[in-house]
PDB file of C-alpha atoms in Angstrom:
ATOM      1  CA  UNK A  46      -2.081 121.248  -1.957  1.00  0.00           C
ATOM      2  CA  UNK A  47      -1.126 122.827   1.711  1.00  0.00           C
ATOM      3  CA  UNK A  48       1.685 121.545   3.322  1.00  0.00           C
ATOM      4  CA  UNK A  49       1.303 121.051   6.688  1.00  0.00           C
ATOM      5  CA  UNK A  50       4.043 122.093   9.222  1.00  0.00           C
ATOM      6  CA  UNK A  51       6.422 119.990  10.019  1.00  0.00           C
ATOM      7  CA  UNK A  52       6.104 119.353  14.458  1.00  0.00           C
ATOM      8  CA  UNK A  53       9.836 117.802  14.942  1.00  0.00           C
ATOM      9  CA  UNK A  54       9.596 115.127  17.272  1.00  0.00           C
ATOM     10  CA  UNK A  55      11.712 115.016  20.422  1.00  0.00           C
ATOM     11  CA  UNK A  56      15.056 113.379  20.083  1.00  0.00           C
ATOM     12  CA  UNK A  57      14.286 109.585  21.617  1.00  0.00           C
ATOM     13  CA  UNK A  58      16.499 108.359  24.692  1.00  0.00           C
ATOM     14  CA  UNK A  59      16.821 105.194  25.757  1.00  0.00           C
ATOM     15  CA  UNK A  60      15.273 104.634  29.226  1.00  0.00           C
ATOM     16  CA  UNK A  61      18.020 103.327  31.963  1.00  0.00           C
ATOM     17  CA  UNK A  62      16.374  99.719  32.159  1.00  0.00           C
ATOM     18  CA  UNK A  63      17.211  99.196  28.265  1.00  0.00           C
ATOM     19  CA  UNK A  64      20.988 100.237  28.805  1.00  0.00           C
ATOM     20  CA  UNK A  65      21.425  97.871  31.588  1.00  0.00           C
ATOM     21  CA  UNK A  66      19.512  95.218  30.054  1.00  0.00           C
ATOM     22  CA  UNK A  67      21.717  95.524  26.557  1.00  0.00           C
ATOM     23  CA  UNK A  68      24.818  95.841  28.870  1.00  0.00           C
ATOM     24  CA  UNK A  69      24.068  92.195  30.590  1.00  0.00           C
ATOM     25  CA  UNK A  70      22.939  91.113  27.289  1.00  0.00           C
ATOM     26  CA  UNK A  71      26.307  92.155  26.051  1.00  0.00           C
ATOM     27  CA  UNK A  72      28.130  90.130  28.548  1.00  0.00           C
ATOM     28  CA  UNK A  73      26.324  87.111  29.042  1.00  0.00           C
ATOM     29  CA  UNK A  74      26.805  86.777  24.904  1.00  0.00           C
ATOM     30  CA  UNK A  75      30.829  87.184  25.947  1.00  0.00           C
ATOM     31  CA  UNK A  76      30.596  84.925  28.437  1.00  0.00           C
ATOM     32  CA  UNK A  77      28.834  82.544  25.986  1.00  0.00           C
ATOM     33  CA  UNK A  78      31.490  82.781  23.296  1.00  0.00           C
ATOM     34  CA  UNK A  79      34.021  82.209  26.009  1.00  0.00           C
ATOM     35  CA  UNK A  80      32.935  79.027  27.226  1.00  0.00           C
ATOM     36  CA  UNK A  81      31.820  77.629  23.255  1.00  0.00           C
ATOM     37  CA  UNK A  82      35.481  78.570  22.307  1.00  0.00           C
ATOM     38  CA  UNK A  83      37.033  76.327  25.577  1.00  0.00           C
ATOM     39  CA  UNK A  84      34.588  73.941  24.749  1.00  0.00           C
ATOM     40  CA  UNK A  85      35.255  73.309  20.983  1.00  0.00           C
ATOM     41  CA  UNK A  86      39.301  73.474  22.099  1.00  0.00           C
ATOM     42  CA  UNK A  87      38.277  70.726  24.822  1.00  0.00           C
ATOM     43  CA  UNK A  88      36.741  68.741  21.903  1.00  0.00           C
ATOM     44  CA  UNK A  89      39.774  69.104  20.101  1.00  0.00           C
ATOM     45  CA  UNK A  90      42.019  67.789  22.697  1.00  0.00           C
ATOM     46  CA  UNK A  91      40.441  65.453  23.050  1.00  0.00           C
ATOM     47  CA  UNK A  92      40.647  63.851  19.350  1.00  0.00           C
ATOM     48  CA  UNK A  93      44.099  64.756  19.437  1.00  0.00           C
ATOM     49  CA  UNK A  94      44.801  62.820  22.809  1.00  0.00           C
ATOM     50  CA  UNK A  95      42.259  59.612  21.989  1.00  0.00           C
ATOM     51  CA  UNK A  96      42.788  59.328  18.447  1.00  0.00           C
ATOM     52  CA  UNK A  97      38.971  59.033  17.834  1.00  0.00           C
ATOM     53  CA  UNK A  98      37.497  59.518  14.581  1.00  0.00           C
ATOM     54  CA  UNK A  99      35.382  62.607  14.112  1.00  0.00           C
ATOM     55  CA  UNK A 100      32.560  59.950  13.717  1.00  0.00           C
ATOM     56  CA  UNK A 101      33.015  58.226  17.298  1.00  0.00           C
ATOM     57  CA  UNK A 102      33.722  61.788  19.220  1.00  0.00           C
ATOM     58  CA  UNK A 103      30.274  63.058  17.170  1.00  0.00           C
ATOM     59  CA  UNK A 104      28.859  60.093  19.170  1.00  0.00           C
ATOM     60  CA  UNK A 105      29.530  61.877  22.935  1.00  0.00           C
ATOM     61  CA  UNK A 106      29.049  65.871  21.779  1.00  0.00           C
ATOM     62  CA  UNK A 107      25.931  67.566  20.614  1.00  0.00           C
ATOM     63  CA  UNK A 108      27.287  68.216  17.395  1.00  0.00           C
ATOM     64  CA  UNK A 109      27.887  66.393  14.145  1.00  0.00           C
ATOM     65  CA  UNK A 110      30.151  64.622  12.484  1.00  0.00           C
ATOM     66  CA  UNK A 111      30.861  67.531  10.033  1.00  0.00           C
ATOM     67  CA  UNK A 112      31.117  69.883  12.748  1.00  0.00           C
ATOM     68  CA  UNK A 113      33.765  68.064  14.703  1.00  0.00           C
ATOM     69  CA  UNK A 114      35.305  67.930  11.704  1.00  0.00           C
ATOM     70  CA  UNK A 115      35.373  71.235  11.182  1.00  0.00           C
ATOM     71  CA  UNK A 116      36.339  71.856  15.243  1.00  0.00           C
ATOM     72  CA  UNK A 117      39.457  69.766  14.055  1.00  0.00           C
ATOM     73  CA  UNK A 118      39.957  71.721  10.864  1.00  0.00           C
ATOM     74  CA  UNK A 119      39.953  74.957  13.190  1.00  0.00           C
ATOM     75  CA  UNK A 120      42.546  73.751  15.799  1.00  0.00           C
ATOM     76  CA  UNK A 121      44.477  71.806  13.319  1.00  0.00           C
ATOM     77  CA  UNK A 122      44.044  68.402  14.129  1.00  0.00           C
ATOM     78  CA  UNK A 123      45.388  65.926  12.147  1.00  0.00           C
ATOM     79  CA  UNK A 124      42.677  63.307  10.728  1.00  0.00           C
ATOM     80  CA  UNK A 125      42.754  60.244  12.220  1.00  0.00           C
ATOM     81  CA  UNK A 126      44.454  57.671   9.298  1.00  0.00           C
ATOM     82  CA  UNK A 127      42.847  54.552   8.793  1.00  0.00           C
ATOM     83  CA  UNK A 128      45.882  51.585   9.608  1.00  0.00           C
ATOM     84  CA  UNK A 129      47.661  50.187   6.730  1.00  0.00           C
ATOM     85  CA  UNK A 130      46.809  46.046   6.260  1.00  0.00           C
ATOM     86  CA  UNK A 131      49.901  44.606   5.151  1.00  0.00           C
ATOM     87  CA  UNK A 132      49.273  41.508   3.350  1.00  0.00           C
ATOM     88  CA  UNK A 133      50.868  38.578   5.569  1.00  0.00           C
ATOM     89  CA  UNK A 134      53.189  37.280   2.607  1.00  0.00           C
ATOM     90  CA  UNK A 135      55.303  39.249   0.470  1.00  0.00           C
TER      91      UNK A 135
END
């Protein structure tokens, strides 16, 4: 068997275009988590000020029950309680 000689190739450089392009990419995904972050704290608020189940405010988001769950979970809002029915004699 011969071996062949090894040609090393030349060290690759990203062009320019791809730099910038990452870099926007880069902060346009910031920007994204940004806003999703104010948004899910909005949502949270929000159940806090209305008192809302996670069912009802699932209802007006584009998420799911679970996952405005979890939204309250992560900004530690209370669940709502279901009222006590006191029997009308005691």
């Amino acid at each position: 068997m011969t071996d062949r000689p090894k040609t090393s190739k030349p060290a690759y450089e990203p062009s320019q275009a791809l730099t910038d392009a990452e870099a926007e990419m880069d902060k346009a995904w910031k920007a994204y988590e940004e806003k999703r972050h104010a948004y899910r704290k909005a949502i949270a608020d929000e159940l806090l000020a209305s008192g809302l189940s996670h069912a009802k405010m699932a209802e007006h988001v584009p998420y799911t029950e679970e996952t405005v769950r979890h939204i309250a979970r992560e900004y530690k809002v209370p669940p709502k309680r279901k009222p006590t029915v006191r029997p009308l004699h005691d």
